[in-house]
Coordinates of C-alpha atoms and ligand atoms in Angstrom, one line a residue:
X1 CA -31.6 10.1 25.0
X2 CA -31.5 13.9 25.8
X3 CA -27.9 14.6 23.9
X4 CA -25.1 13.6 21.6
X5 CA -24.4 9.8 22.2
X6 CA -21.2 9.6 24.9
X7 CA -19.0 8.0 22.4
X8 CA -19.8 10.9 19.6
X9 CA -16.7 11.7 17.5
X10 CA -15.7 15.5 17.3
X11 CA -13.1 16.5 15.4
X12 CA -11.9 18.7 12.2
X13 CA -10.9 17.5 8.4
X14 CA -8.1 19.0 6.2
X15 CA -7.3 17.6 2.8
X16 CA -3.5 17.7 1.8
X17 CA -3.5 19.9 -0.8
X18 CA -5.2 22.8 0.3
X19 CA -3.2 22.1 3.7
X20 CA -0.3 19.7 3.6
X21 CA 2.4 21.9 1.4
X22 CA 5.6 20.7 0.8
X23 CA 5.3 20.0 -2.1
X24 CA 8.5 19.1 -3.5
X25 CA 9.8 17.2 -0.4
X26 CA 10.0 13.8 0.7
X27 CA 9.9 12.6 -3.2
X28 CA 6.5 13.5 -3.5
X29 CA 5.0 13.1 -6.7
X30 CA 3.4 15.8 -8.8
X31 CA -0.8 16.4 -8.4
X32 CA -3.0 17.7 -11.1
X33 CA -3.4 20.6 -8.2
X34 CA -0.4 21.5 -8.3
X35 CA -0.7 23.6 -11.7
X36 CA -3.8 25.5 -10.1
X37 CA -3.0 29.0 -9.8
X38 CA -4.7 31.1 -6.9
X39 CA -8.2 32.9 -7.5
X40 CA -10.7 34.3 -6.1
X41 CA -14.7 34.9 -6.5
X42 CA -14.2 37.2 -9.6
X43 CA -11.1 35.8 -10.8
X44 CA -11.5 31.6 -11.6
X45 CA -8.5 29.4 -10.3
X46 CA -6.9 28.3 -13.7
X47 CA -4.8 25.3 -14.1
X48 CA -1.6 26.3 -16.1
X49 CA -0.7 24.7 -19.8
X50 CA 1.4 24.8 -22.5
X51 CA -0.2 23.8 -26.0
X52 CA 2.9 22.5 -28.8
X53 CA 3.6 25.5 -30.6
X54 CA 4.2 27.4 -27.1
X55 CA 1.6 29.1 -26.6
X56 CA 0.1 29.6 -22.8
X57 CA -3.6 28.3 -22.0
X58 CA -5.7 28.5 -18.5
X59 CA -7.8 26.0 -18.3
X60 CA -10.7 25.8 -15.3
X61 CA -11.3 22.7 -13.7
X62 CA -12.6 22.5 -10.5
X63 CA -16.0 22.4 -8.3
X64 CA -18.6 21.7 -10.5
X65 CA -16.8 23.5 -13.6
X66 CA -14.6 21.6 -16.3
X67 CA -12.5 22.9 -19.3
X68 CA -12.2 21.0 -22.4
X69 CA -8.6 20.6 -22.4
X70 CA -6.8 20.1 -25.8
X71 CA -5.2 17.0 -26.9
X72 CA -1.2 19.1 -27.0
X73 CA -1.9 20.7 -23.8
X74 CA 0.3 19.8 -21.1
X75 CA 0.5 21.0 -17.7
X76 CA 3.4 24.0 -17.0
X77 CA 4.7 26.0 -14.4
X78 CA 4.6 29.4 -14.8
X79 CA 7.0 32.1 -12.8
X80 CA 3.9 34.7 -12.6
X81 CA 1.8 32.5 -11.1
X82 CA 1.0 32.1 -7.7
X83 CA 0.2 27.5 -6.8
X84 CA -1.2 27.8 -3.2
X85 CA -0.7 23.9 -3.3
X86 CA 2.7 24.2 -3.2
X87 CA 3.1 25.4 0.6
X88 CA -0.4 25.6 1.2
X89 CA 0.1 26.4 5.3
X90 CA 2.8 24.0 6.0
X91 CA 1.4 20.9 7.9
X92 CA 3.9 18.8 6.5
X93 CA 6.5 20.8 9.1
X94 CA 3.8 21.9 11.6
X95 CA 2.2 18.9 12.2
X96 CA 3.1 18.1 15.6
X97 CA 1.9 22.0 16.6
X98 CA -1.2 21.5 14.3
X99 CA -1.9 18.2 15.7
X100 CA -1.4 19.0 19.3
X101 CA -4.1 21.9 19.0
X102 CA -6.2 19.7 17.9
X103 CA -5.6 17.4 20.8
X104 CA -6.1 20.6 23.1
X105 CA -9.5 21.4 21.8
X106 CA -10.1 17.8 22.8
X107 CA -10.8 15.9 19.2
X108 CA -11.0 12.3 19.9
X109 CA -11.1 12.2 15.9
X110 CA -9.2 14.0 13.0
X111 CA -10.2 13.5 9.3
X112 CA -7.5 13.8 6.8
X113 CA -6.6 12.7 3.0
X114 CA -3.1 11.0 2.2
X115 CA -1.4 12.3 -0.5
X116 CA -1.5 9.9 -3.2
X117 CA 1.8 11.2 -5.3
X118 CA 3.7 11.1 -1.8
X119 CA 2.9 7.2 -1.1
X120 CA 3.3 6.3 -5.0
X121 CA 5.0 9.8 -6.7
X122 CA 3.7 9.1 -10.5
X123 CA 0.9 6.6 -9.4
X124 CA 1.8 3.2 -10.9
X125 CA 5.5 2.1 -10.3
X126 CA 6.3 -1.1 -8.3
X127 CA 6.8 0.2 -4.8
X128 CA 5.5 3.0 -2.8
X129 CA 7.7 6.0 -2.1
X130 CA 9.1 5.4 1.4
X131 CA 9.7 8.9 2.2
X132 CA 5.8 9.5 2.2
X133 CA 5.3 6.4 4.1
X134 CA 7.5 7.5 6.9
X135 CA 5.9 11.1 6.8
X136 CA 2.7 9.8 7.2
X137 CA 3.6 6.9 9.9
X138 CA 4.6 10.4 12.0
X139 CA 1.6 11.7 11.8
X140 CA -0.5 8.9 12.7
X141 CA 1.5 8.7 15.5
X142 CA 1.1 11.6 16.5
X143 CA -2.7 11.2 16.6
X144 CA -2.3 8.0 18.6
X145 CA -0.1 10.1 21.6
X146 CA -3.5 12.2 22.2
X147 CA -6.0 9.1 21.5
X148 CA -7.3 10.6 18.2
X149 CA -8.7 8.1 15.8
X150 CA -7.8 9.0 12.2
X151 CA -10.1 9.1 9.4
X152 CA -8.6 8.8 6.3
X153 CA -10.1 10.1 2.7
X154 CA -7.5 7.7 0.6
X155 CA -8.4 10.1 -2.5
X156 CA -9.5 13.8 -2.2
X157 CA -10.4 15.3 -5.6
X158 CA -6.9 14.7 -6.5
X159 CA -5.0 13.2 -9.4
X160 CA -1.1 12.2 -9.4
X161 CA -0.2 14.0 -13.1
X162 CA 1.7 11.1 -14.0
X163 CA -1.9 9.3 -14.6
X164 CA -3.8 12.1 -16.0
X165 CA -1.0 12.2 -18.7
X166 CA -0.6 8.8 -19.9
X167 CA -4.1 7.5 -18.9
X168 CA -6.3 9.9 -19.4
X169 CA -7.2 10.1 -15.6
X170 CA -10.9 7.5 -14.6
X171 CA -12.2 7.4 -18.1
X172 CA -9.4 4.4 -18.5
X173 CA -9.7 1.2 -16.4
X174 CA -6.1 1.2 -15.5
X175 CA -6.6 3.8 -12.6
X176 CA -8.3 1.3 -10.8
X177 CA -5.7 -1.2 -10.5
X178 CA -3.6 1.5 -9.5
X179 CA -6.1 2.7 -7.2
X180 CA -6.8 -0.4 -5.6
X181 CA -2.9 -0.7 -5.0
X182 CA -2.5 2.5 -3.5
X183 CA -5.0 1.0 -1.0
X184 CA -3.5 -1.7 -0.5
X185 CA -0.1 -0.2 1.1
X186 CA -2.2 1.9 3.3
X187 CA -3.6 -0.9 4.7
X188 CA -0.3 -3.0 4.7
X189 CA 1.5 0.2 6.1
X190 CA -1.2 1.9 8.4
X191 CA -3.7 -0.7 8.9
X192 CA -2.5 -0.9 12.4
X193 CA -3.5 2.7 13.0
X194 CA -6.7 3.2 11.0
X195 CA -10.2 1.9 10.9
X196 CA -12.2 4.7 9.2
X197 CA -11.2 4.8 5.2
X198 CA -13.2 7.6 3.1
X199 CA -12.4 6.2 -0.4
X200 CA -13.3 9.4 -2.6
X201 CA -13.7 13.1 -1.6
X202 CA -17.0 14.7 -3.0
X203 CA -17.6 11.5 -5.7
X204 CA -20.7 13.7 -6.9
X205 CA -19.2 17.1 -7.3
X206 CA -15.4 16.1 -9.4
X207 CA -15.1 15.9 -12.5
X208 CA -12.4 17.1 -15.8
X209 CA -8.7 17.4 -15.7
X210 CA -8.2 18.9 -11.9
X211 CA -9.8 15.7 -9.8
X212 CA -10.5 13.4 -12.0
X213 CA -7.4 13.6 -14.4
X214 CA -10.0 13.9 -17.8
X215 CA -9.0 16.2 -20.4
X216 CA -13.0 15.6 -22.1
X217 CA -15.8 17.2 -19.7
X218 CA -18.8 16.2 -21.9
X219 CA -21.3 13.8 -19.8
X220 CA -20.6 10.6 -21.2
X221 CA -16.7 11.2 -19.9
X222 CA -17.8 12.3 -16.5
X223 CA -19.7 9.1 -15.7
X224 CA -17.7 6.6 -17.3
X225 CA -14.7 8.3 -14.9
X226 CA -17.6 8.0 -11.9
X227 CA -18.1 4.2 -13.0
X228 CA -14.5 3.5 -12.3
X229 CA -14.2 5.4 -9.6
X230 CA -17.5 3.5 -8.1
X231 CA -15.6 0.2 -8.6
X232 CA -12.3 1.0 -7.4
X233 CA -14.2 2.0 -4.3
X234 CA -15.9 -1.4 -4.2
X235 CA -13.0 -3.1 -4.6
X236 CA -11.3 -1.3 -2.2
X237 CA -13.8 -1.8 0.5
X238 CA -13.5 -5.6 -0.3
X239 CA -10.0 -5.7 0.3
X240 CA -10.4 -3.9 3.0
X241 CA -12.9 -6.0 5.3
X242 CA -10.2 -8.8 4.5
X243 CA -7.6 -7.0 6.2
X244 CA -9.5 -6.1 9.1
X245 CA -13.3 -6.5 9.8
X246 CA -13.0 -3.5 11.9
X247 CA -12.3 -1.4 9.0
X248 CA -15.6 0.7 8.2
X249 CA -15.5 2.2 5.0
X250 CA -17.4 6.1 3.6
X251 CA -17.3 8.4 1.1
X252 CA -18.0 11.3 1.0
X253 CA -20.4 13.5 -0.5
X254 CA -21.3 17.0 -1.5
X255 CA -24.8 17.0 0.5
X256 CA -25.9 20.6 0.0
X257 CA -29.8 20.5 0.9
X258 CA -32.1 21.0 -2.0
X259 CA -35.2 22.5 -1.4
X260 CA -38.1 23.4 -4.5
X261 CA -38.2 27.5 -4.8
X262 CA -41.7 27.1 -4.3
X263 CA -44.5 24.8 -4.1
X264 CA -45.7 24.8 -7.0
X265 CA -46.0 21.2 -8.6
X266 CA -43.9 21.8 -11.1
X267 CA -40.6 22.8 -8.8
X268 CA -41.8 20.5 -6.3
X269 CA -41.1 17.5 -9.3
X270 CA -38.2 19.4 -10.2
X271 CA -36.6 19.2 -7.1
X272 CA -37.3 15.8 -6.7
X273 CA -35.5 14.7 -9.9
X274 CA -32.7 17.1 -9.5
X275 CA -31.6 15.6 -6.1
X276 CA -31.2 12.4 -7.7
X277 CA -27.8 13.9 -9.0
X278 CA -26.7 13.1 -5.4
X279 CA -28.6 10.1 -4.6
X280 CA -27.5 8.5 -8.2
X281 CA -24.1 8.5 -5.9
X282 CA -25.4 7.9 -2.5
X283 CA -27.7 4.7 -3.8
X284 CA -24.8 3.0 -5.8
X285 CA -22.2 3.0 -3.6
X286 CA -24.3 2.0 -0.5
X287 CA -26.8 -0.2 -2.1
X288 CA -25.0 -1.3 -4.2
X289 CA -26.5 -1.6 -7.6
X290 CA -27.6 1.4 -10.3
X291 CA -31.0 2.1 -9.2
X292 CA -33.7 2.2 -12.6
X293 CA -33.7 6.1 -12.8
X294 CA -29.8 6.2 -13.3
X295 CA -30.4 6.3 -17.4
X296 CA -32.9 9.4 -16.8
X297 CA -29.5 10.8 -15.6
X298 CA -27.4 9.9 -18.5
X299 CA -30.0 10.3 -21.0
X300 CA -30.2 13.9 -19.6
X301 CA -26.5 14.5 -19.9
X302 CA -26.7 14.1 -23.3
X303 CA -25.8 9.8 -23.7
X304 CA -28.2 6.4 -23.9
X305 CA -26.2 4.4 -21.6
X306 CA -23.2 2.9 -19.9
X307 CA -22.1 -0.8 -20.5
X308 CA -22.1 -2.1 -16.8
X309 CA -20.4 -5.2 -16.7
X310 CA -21.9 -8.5 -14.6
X311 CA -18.6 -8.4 -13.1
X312 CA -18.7 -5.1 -12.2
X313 CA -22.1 -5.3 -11.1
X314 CA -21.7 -7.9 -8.5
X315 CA -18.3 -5.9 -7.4
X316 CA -21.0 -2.6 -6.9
X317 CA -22.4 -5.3 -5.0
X318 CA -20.1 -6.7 -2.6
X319 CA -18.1 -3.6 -2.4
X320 CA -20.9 -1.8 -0.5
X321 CA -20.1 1.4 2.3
X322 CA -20.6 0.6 5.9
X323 CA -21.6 4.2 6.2
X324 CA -22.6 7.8 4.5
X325 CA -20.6 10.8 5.2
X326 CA -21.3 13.7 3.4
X327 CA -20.4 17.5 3.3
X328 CA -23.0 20.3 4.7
X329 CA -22.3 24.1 4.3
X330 CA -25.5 25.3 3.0
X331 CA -28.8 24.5 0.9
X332 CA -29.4 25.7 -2.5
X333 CA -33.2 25.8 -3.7
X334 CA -34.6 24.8 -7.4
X335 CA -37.4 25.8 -9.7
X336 CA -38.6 24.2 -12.8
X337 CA -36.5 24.7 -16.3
X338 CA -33.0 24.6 -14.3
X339 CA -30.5 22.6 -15.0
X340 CA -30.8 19.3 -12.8
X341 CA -27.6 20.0 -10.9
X342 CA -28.2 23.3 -9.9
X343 CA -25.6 24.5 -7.5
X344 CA -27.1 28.1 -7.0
X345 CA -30.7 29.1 -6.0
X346 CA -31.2 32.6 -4.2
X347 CA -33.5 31.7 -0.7
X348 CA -34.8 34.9 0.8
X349 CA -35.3 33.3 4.3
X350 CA -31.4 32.9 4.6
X351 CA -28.7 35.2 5.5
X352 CA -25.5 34.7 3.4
X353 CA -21.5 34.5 4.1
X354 CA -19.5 36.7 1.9
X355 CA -18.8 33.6 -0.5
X356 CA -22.8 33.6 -1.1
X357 CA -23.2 30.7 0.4
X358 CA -26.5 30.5 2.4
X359 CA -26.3 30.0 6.1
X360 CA -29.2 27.1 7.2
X361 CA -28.6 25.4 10.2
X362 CA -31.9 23.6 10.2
X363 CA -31.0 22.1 6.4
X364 CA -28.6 20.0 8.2
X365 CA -31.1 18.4 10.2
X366 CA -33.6 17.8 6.6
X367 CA -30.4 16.3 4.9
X368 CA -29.3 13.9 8.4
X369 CA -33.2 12.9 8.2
X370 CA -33.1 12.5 3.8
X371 CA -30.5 10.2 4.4
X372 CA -31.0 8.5 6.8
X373 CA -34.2 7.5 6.0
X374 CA -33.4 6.3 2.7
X375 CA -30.0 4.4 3.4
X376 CA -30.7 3.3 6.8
X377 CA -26.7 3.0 7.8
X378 CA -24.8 5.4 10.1
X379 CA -24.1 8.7 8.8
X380 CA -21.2 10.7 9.6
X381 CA -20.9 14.3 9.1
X382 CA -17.3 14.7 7.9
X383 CA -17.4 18.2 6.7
X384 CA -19.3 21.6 8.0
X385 CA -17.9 24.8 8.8
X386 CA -18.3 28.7 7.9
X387 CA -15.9 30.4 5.5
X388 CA -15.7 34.0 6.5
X389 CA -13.3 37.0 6.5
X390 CA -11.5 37.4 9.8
X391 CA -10.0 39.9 11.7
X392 CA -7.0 39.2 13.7
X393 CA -5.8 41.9 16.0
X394 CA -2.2 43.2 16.9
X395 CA -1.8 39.5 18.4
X396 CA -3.3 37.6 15.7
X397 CA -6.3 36.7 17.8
X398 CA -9.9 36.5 16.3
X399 CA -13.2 37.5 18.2
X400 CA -14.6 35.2 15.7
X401 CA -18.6 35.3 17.2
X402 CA -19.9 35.0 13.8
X403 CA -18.3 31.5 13.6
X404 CA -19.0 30.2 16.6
X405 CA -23.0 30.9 16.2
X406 CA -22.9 29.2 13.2
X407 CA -21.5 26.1 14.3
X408 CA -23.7 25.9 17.6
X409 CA -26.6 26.2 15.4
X410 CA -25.7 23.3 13.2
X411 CA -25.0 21.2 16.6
X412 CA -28.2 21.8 17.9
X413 CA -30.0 21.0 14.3
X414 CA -27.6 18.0 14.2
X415 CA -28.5 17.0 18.2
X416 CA -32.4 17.4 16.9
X417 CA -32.0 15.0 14.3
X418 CA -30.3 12.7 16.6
X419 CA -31.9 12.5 19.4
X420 CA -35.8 13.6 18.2
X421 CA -36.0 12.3 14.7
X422 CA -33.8 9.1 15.5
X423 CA -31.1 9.9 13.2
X424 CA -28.0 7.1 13.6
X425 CA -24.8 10.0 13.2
X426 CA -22.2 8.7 14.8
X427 CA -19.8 11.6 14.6
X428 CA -18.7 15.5 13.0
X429 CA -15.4 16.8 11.6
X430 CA -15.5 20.5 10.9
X431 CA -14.1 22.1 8.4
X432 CA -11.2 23.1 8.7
X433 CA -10.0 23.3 12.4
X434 CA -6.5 25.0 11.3
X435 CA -7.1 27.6 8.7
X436 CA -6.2 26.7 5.3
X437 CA -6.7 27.3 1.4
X438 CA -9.8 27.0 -0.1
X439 CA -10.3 25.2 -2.9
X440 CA -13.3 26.9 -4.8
X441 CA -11.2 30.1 -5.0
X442 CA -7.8 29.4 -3.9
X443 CA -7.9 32.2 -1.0
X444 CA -6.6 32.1 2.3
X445 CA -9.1 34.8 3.2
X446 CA -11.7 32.3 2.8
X447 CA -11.1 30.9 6.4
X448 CA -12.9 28.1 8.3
X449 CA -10.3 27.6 11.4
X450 CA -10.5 27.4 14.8
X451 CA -6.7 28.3 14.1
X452 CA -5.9 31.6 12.5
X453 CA -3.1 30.8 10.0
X454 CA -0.6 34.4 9.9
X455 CA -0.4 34.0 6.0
X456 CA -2.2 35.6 3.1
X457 CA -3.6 34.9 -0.3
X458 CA -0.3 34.6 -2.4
X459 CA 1.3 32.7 0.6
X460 CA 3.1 35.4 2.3
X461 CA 3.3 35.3 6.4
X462 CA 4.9 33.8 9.0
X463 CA 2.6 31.0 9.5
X464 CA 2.0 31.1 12.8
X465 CA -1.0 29.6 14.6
X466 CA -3.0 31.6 16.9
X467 CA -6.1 29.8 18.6
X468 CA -9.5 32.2 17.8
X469 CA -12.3 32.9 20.2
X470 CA -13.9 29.7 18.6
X471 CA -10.8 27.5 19.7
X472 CA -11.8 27.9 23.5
X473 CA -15.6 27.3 23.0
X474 CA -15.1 24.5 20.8
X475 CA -12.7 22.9 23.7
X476 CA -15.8 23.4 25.9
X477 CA -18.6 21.9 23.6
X478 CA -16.2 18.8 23.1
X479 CA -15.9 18.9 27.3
X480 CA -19.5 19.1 28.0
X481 CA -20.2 16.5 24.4
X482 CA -22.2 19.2 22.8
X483 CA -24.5 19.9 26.2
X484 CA -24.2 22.8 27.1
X485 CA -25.2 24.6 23.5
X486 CA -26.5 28.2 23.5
Ligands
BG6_501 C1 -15.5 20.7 0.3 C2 -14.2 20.1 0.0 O1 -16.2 20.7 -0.8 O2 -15.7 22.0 0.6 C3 -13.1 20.9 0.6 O3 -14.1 18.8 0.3 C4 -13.3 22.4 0.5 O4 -11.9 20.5 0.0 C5 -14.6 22.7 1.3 O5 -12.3 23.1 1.0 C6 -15.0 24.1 1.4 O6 -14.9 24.7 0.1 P1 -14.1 26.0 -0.1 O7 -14.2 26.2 -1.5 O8 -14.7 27.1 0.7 O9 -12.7 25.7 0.3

């Protein structure tokens, strides 16, 4: 084979809350988002609460990060504060524009989440919220006017409020039932349009109050909430091969390569352990089963062990992805004595975007080939893209080079791992084809589009959508099916 395979997906992702807006529309539930003020790389995003005797407290909880959130807390709006969820940039009334850019750029995919507060608005009544059915039915379609097959992430590191509150978010059982029936009417009410399902956004990266509804972030907390999450997801998958054998069911996860700061056998072992942070997520939800070194990992965040029921067990086992889609922005690099997750990790080889984020093309091909080799089922990758600082000029149009040599440099590592190492990738959404509000920081600077977005970082603009330089190449990578690279 000498390029992408002719039935490669291309396409974009979004997630609703950093995208979808209306917020207070259509009877839509509240999100644990929603009380996430704006920030930036200086400033933390803070979620907003109000302890009993009055008193204001920001809590962090997001990305990697988790506040310990007092018992009396409880979330609150406050008139200071700016919620970027709350409009974010208006697909909920711009999706026939948004969606028809896409379709002009030529996606014959488009990854999205649903908004689980807008199908069922606190998360466990009787029926779904019909208003968020029909908005959604729109939208898919929409898609299916310009032959784009949806992917849908069912949960992106989202919580309705309503569950954090009265459940404590995963670390109760209960949000599996609810989860499973939240499914359930997706498939009932979209099954039709749907094949690809993403069950959890980033499984390996969420944790505390913000995604995973948890007001403890200790280690034992964190895992149990992963545990429930891990069989929600197999019983989803279940469910959902008896509604359709066509359905194929993902995850995704945060797949930023690792690589030892140096080769000396002590970062070298380092490395090695440290990585199975991801694969302690990768390994049970497509093989299966926890693999042997998953009580080094919960010895070493600070507990002896989680009761796994036989049940549960052969759920883990039945429930099993059909594929692994990940995330790829960058690589972060390791040296004895850090902490196993390690999320930072200077490399002087790379060049980085404002954000600090390391710019390695060829890491995507080393993380296609890591797992690949080791799962052996299709990958997908359902999230790459380069945040950066545009400049629009007196037309709102971007000469945005910078963009575009980033992503054909990650196609051609990604056609490489296809087509020399053997790698089985079936498809890529970038993110975000429309620009939109980033979730580590809450900015609107921080943009990823092939889009530009006329609004700012406390929500101000007209919101008008201007295709960038990178709109038109795009269009012509998608034409030629990624042949024609630089
Ligand atoms: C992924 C998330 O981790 O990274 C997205 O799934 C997120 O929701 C994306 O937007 C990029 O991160 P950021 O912080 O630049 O928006």
């Amino acid at each position: 084979m000498s390029g992408f395979p002719k039935d490669f997906y291309w396409g974009g992702a979004t997630a609703d809350f950093q995208y979808e807006g209306g917020f207070n529309e259509g009877n839509r539930g509240l999100l644990s988002h929603d009380y996430e003020t704006d920030g930036s790389m200086e400033h933390p995003r803070h979620h907003t609460m109000k302890l009993a005797d009055g008193t204001i407290k920001n809590y962090r909880s997001s990305f990697f990060y988790a506040d310990q959130i007092l018992e009396d807390a409880t979330p609150v709006f406050l008139d200071n504060e700016y919620y970027p969820s709350h409009q974010a940039v208006d697909f909920y009334h711009h999706y026939k524009e948004d969606i028809k850019l896409m379709a002009d750029m030529g996606f014959n995919i488009y990854r999205f989440s649903i908004c689980w507060s807008r199908i069922y608005p606190l998360g466990d009544e009787e029926e779904p919220n019909q208003e968020g059915i029909a908005f959604y039915r729109d939208v898919f379609e929409e898609l299916k006017k310009y032959n784009i097959e949806p992917m849908v992430t069912i949960c992106h590191d989202e919580m309705p409020m309503h569950l954090a509150l009265k459940y404590n978010g995963w670390s109760n059982r209960h949000l599996i039932d609810a989860y499973v029936k939240y499914a359930e009417t997706l498939f009932k009410e979209f099954g039709s349009y749907c094949h690809y399902w993403l069950t959890f956004n980033e499984i390996n990266a969420v944790r505390g109050f913000g995604p995973c509804g948890t007001r403890e972030s200790d280690g034992y907390t964190r895992y149990l909430a992963d545990h429930n999450m891990f069989v929600a997801s197999a019983k989803t998958v279940i469910l959902g091969h008896k509604y359709n054998l066509e359905n194929k069911f993902g995850a995704m996860y945060a797949m930023s390569g690792l690589y030892p700061r140096t080769c000396k056998p002590e970062d070298m072992l380092q490395s090695q352990l440290a990585r199975r942070e991801n694969w302690y997520f990768i390994d049970t939800m497509l093989r299966g089963y926890y693999h042997p070194y998953a009580k080094s990992i919960w010895q070493h965040h600070g507990f002896e062990t989680l009761e796994i029921s036989e049940e549960d067990k052969k759920t883990l086992y039945d429930g099993q992805l059909d594929f692994c889609s990940f995330s790829y922005y960058r690589t972060n690099t390791t040296q004895a004595g850090d902490k196993w997750f390690n999320v930072g990790g200077d490399n002087p080889y790379l060049e980085k975007t404002p954000w600090g984020w390391g710019v390695d093309p060829l890491g995507l091909r080393y993380v296609l080939n890591e797992i690949y080799d080791r799962i052996q089922k299709s990958v997908f990758v359902v999230e790459n893209g380069m945040g950066a600082i545009d400049e629009p000029d007196e037309n709102d149009y971007v000469e945005d080079d910078y963009r575009i040599q980033y992503l054909n440099d990650h196609f051609k590592a990604m056609r490489d791992a296809i087509t020399i190492d053997g790698v089985d990738c079936f498809g890529y959404t970038m993110w975000a084809p429309i620009d939109l509000v980033s979730l580590s920081t809450g900015e609107m600077k921080k943009r990823y589009g092939f889009v530009y977005v006329d609004m700012d970082d406390k929500g101000r603009g007209t919101l008008k959508r201007t295709p960038k330089k990178s709109f038109y190449w795009m269009k012509h990578v998608i034409e030629t099916n990624g042949n024609d690279l630089e």
